[in-house]
CSV table of C-alpha atoms and ligand atoms in Angstrom, one decimal:
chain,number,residue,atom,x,y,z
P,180,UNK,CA,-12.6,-67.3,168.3
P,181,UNK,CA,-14.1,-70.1,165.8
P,182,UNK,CA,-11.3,-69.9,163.3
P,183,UNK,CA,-8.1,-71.6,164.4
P,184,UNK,CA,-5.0,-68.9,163.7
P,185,UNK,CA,-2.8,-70.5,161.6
P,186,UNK,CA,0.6,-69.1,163.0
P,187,UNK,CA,2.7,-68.0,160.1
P,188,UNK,CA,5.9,-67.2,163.1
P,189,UNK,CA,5.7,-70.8,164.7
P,190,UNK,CA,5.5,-72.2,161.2
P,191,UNK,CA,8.2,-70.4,159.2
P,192,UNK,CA,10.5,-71.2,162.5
P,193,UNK,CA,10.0,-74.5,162.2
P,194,UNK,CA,10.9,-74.7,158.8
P,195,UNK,CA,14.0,-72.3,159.2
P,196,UNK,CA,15.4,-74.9,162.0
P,197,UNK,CA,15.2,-77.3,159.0
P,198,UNK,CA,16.8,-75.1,156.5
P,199,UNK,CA,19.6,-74.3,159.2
P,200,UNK,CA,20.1,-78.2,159.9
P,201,UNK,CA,20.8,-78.7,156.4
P,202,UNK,CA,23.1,-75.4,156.0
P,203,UNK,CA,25.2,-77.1,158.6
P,204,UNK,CA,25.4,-80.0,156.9
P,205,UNK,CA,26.3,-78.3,153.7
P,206,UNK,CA,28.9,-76.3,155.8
P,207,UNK,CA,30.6,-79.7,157.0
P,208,UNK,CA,31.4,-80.4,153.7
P,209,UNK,CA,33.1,-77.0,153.3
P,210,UNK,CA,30.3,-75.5,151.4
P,211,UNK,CA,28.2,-71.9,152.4
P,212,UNK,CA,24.8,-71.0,150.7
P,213,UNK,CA,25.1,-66.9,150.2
P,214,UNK,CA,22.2,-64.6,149.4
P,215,UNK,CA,23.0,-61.2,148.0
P,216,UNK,CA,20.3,-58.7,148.0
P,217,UNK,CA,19.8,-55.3,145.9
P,218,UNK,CA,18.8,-52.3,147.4
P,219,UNK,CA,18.1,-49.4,145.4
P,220,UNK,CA,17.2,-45.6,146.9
P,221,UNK,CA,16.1,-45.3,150.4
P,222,UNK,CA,12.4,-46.5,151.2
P,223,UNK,CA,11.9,-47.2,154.4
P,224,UNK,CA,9.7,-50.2,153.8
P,225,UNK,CA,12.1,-51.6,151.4
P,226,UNK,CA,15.5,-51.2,153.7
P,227,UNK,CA,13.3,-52.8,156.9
P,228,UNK,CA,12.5,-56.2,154.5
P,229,UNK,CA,16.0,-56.2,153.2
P,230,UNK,CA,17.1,-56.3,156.6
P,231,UNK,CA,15.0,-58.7,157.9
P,232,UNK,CA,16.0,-61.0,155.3
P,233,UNK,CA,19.6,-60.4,155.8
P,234,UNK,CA,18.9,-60.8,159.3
P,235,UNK,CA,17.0,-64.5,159.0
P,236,UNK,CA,19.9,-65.4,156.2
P,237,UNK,CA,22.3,-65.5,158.9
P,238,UNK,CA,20.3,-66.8,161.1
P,239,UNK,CA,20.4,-70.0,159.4
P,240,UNK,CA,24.3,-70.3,158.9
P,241,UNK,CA,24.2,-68.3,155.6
P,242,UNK,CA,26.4,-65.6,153.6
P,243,UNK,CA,24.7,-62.4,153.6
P,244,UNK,CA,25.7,-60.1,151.0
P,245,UNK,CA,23.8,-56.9,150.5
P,246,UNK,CA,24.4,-54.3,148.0
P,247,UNK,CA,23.4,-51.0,148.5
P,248,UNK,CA,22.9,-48.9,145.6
P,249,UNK,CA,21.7,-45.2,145.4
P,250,UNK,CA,18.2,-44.0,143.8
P,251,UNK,CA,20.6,-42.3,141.1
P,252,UNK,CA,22.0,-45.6,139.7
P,253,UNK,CA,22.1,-46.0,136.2
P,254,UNK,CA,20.2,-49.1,134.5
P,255,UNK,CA,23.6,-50.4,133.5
P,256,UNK,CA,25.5,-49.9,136.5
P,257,UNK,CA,22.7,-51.8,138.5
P,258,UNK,CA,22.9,-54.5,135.8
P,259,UNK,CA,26.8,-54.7,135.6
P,260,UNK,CA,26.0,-55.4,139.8
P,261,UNK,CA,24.1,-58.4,138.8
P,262,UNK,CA,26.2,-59.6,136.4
P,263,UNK,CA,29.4,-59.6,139.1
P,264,UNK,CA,26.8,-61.8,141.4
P,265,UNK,CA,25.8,-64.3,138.6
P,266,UNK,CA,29.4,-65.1,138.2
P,267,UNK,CA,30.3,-65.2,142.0
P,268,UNK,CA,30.5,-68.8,142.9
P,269,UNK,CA,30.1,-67.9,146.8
P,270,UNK,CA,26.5,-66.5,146.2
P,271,UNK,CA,23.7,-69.3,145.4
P,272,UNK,CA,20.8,-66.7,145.5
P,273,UNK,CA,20.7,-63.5,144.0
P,274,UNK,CA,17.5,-60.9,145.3
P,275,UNK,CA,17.1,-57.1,143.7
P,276,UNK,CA,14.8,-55.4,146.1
P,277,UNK,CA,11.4,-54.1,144.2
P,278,UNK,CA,10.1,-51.5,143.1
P,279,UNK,CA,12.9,-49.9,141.4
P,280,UNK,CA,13.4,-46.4,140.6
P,281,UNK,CA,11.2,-45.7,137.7
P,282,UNK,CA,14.2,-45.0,135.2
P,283,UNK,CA,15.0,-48.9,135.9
P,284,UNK,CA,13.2,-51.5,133.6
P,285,UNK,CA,12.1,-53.8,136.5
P,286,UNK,CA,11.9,-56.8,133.4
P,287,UNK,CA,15.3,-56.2,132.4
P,288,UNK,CA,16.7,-56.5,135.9
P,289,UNK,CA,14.8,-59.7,136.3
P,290,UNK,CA,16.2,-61.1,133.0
P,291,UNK,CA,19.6,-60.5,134.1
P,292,UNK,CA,19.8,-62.4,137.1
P,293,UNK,CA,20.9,-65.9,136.4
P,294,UNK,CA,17.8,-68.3,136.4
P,295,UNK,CA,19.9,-70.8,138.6
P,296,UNK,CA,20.2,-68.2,141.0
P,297,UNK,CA,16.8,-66.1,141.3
P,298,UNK,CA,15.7,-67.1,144.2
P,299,UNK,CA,12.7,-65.3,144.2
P,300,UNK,CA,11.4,-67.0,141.6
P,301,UNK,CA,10.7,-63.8,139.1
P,302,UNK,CA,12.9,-64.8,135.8
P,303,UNK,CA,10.3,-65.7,133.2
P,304,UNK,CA,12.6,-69.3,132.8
P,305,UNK,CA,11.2,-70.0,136.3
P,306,UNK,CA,7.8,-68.8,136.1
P,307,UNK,CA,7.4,-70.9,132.6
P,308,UNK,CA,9.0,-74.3,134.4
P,309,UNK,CA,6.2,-73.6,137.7
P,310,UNK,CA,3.6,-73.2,135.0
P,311,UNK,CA,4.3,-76.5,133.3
P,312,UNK,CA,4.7,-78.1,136.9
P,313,UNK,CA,8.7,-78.9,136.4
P,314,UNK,CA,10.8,-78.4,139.6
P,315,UNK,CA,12.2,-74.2,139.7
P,316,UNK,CA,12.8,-71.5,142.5
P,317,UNK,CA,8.8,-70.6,143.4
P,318,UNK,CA,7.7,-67.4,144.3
P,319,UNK,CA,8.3,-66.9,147.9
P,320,UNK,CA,5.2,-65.6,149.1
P,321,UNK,CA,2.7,-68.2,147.0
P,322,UNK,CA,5.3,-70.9,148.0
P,323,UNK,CA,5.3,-69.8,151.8
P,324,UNK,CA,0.9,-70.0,152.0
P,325,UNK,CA,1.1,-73.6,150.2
P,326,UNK,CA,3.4,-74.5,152.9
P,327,UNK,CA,1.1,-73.0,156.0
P,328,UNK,CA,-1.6,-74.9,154.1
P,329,UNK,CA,0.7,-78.3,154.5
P,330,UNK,CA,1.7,-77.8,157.4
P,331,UNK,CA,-1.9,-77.3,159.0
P,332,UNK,CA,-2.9,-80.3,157.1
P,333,UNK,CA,-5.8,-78.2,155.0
P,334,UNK,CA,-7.0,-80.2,152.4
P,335,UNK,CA,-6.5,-78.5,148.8
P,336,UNK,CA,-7.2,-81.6,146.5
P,337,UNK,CA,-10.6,-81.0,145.4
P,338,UNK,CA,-11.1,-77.7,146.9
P,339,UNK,CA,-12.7,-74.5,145.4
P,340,UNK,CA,-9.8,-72.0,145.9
P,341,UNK,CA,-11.1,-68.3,145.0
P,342,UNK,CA,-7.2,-66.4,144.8
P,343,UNK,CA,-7.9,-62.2,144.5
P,344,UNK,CA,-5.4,-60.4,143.2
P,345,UNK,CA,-3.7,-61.5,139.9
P,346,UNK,CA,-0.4,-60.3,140.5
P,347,UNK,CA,2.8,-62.1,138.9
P,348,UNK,CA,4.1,-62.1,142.1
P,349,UNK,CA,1.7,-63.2,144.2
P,350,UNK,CA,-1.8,-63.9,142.4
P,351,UNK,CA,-1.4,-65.5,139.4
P,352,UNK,CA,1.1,-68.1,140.8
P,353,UNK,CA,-0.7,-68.8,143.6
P,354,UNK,CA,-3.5,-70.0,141.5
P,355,UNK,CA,-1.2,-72.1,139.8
P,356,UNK,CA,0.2,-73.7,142.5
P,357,UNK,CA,-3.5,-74.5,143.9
P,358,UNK,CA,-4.3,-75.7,140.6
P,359,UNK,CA,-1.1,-78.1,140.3
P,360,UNK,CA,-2.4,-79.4,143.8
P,361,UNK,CA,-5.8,-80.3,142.4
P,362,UNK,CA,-8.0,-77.4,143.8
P,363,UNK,CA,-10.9,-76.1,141.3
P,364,UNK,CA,-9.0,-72.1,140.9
P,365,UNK,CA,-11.0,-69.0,140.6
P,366,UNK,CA,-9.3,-65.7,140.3
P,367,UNK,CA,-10.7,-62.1,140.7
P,368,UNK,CA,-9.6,-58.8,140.3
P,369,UNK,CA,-10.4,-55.4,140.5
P,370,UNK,CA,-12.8,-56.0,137.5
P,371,UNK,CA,-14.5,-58.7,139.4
P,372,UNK,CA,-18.6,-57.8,139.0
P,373,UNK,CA,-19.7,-59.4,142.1
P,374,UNK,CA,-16.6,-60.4,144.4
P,375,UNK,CA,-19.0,-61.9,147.0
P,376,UNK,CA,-20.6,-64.5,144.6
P,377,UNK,CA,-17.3,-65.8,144.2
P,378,UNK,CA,-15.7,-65.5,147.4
P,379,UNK,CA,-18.9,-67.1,149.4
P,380,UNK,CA,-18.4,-70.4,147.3
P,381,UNK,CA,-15.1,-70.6,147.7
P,382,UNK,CA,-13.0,-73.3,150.6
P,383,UNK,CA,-9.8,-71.5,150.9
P,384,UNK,CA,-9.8,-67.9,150.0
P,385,UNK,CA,-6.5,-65.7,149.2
P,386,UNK,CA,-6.5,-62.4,149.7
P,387,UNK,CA,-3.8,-60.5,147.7
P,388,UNK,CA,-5.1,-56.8,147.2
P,389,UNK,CA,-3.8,-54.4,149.4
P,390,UNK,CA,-7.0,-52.7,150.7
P,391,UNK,CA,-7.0,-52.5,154.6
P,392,UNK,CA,-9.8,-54.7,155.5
P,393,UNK,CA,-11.8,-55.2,152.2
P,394,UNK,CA,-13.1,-58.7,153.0
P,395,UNK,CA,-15.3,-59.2,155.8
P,396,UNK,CA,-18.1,-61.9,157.1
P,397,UNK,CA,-20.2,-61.3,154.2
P,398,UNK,CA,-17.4,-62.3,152.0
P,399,UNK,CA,-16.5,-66.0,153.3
P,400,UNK,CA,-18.6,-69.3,153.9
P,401,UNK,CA,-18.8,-70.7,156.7
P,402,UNK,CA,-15.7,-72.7,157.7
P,403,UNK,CA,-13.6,-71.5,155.3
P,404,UNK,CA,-10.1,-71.3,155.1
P,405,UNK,CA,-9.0,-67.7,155.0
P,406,UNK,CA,-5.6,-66.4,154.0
P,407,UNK,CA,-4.5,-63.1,154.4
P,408,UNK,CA,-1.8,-61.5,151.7
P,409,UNK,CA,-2.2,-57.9,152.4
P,410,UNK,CA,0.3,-55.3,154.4
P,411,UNK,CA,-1.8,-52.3,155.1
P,412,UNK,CA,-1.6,-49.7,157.6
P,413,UNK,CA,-5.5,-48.7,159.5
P,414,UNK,CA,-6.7,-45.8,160.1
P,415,UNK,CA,-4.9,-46.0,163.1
P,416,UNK,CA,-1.6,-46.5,161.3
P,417,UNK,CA,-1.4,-50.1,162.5
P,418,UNK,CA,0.1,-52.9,160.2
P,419,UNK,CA,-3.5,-54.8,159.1
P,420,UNK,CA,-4.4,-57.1,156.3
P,421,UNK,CA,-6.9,-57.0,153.4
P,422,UNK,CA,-8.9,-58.9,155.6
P,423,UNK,CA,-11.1,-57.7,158.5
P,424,UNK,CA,-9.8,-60.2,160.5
P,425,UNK,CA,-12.1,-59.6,164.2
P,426,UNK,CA,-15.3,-60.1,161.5
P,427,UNK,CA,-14.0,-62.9,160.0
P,428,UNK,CA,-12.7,-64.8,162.8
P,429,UNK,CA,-15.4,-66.0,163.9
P,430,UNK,CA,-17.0,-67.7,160.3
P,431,UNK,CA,-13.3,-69.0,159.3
P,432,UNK,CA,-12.5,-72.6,160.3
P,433,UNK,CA,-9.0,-70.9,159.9
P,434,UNK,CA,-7.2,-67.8,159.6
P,435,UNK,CA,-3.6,-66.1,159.0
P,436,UNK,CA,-3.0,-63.0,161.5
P,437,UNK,CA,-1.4,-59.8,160.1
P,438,UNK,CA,1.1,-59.4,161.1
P,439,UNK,CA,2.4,-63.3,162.3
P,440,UNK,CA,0.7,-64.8,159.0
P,441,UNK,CA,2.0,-65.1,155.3
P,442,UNK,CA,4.7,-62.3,156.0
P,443,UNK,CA,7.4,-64.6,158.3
P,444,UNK,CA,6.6,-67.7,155.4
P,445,UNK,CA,7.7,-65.2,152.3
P,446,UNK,CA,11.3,-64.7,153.9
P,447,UNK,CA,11.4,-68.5,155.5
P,448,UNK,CA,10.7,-70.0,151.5
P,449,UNK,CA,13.2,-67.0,150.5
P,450,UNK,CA,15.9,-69.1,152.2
P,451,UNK,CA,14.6,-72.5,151.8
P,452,UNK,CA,14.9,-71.7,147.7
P,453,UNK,CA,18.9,-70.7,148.5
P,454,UNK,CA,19.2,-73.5,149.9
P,455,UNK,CA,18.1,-75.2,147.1
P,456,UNK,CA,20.0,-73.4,144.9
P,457,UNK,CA,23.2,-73.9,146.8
P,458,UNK,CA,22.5,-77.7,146.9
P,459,UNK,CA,22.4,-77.8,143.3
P,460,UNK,CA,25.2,-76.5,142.8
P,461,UNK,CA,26.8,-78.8,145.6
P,462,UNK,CA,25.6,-82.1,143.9
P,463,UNK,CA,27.0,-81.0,140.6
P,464,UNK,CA,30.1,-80.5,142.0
P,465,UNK,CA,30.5,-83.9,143.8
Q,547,NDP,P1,-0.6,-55.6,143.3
Q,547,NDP,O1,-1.0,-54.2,143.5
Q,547,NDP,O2,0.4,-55.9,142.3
Q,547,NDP,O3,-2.0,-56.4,142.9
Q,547,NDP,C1,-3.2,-56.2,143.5
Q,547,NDP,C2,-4.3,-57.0,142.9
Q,547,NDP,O4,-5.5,-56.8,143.6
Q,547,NDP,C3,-4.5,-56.7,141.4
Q,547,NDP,O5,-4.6,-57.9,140.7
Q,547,NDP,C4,-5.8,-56.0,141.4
Q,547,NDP,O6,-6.6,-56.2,140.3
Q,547,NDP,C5,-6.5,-56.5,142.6
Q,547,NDP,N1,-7.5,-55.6,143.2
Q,547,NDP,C6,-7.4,-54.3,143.4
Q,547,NDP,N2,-8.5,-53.8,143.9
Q,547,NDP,C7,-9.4,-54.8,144.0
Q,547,NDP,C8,-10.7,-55.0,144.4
Q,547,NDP,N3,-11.4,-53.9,144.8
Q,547,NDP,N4,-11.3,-56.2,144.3
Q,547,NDP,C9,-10.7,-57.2,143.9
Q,547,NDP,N5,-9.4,-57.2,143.5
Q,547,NDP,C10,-8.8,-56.0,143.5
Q,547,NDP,O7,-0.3,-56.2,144.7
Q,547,NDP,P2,0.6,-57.5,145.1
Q,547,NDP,O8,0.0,-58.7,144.6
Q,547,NDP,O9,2.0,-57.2,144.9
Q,547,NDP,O10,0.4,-57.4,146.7
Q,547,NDP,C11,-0.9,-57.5,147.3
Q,547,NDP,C12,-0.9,-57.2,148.8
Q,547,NDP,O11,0.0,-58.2,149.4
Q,547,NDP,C13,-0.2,-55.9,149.1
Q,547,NDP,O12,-0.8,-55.4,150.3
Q,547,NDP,C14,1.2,-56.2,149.4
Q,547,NDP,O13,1.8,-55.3,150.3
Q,547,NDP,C15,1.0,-57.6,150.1
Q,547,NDP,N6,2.2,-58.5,150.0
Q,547,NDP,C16,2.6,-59.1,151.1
Q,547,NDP,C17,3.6,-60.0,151.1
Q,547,NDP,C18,3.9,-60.7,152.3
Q,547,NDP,O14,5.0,-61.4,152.4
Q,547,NDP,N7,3.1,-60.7,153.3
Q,547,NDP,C19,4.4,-60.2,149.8
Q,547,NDP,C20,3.9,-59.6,148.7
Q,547,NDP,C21,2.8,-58.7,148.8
Q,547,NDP,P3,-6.2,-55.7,138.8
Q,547,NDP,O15,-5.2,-56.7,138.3
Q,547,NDP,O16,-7.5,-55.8,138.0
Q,547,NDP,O17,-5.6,-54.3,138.9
C-alpha cells in the first residue's frame, strides 16, 4: 500500500488517555464530568453507538447516565427529560440519540438542551459561535477528522479541501473548520454536475455521503489526503465506507480505514467536549 492508514483506533486512544488524565485530576478535586445520553425506540444501530459511548465514558473515569425512553414518548415528556438534565449539576454533557421518532421535532429537542451542555455541538448557539470562530462544543465527528489531521501532521493551511456531503452534522461544519484553518473549501452535493472535476483537484478530500464505495481512483489526485465519513454495509453486508478504499489506497498519500478511521475519533471528541464542559463549570466554581 502507497497511502499511509491513518489509524483513527490508535489515535482516539491516545487522546482518551489524555482526557482520562485530566478526569482524574478533576476527580481529585472532588469533581466528576457526567454524560447523559437519550435513547429513543429500539434501533439497533442507535442502542450499539449509545453503548459504545457509555462504554468509553466510563472508560475515562466519567458518570454515565443513559435514559431510555420508548418509541411512544410524547414530544413533551422527552423534553421535560431534558429539561431535568439541564438542571442536574452532576451532568456536564447532555446527548439525545438521532434520529428521533418522526412525531418528535428533532430542532426542538436540540433547542432544549442547554447550550453549556450540548456536547455534541448541535444547538444553533454553538453552531453560530464555530461559524464566527469563537470557542463552543464542535461537532464531534468534524472535530474528531481535524484532530487525525493534527495528529498526523497533514498540512491544512493553504490546502484545497473538497468536503462532500453538506450535512449540519458533518458537511457543512467540516468545511468550516477547514476554512478557519486556512484551507481553500469546496463543497459538493448530490447536485454536484461533475464530482470528479472537483474531487481530482482537491488535497484533502472528505467523504460524507453514505454510498458504499462511491469514490474510487478516478476520483482523487495523486497523493492526496483521503478521509473516509461513511458507515455502509457491502454487498456482502460488511461495515465499508463511501470510499473504495483497496482502489484508492494505492493513489492516497493517506487514508482513514472503515471501520478504525473517523468512527473511534467521533466518540473520543464526544468526551473530550464533556470534559470541557465539566471544566467550565469547575473554574467558575473556584
Ligand atoms: P446525510 O444523509 O445527512 O448527508 C449526505 C450528504 O451527501 C448530503 O449533503 C447529500 O447531498 C450528499 N450526497 C448524496 N448523494 C451524493 C452524491 N451522489 N454525490 C455527492 N454528494 C451526495 O448524511 P450524514 O452527513 O449524516 O452522514 C454521511 C455518512 O457518514 C453516512 O454514511 C453516515 O452513516 C456517516 N457518519 C459517520 C459518522 C462516524 O462517526 N463515522 C458520524 C456521522 C455520520 P444533498 O445535500 O444534495 O442531499
Amino acid at each position: 500500500m502507497n497511502g499511509k492508514l491513518i489509524d483513527g483506533r490508535e489515535i482516539g486512544k491516545q487522546i482518551r488517555e489524555e482526557i482520562k488524565e485530566r478526569v482524574e485530576g478533576l476527580k481529585a478535586k472532588g469533581y466528576t464530568p457526567g454524560l447523559a445520553v437519550i435513547i429513543v425506540g429500539d434501533d439497533q444501530a442507535s442502542h450499539t453507538y449509545v453503548k459504545n459511548k457509555q462504554k468509553s465514558s466510563v472508560e475515562v473515569g466519567m458518570k454515565s447516565e443513559l435514559i431510555k425512553l420508548p418509541a411512544t414518548v410524547t414530544e413533551e415528556e422527552l423534553l421535560a427529560e431534558i429539561d431535568k438534565l439541564n438542571h442536574d449539576d452532576t451532568i456536564h454533557g447532555i446527548l439525545v440519540q438521532l434520529p428521533l421518532p418522526k412525531h418528535i421535532d428533532e430542532n426542538r429537542v436540540i433547542l432544549a438542551i442547554d447550550a453549556k451542555k450540548d456536547v455534541d455541538g448541535f444547538h444553533p448557539e454553538n453552531v453560530g459561535k464555530m461559524m464566527i470562530g469563537q470557542p463552543t462544543f464542535l461537532p464531534c465527528t468534524p472535530y474528531g477528522i481535524i484532530k487525525l489531521l493534527e495528529r498526523t501532521n497533514t498540512p491544512i493551511q493553504g490546502k484545497h479541501a473538497v468536503v462532500i456531503g453538506r450535512s449540519n452534522i458533518v458537511g457543512k461544519p467540516m468545511g468550516q473548520l477547514l476554512l478557519q484553518r486556512d484551507a481553500t473549501v469546496t463543497y459538493c452535493h448530490s447536485r454536484t454536475a461533475d464530482l470528479a472535476k472537483y474531487t481530482t483537484q482537491a488535497d484533502i478530500v472528505i467523504v460524507a455521503v453514505g454510498r458504499a464505495k462511491m469514490i474510487n481512483e478516478t476520483h482523487i489526485k495523486e497523493g492526496a489526503v483521503v478521509i473516509d465519513v461513511g458507515m455502509n454495509r457491502d454487498e456482502f453486508g460488511k461495515l465499508c465506507g463511501d470510499v473504495d478504499f483497496d482502489r484508492v489506497k494505492e493513489k492516497a498519500s493517506a487514508i482513514t480505514p472503515v471501520p478504525g478511521g473517523v468512527g473511534p475519533m467521533t466518540i473520543t471528541m464526544l468526551l473530550k467536549n464533556t470534559l470541557l464542559s465539566a471544566e467550565a463549570v469547575y473554574a467558575n466554581q473556584k
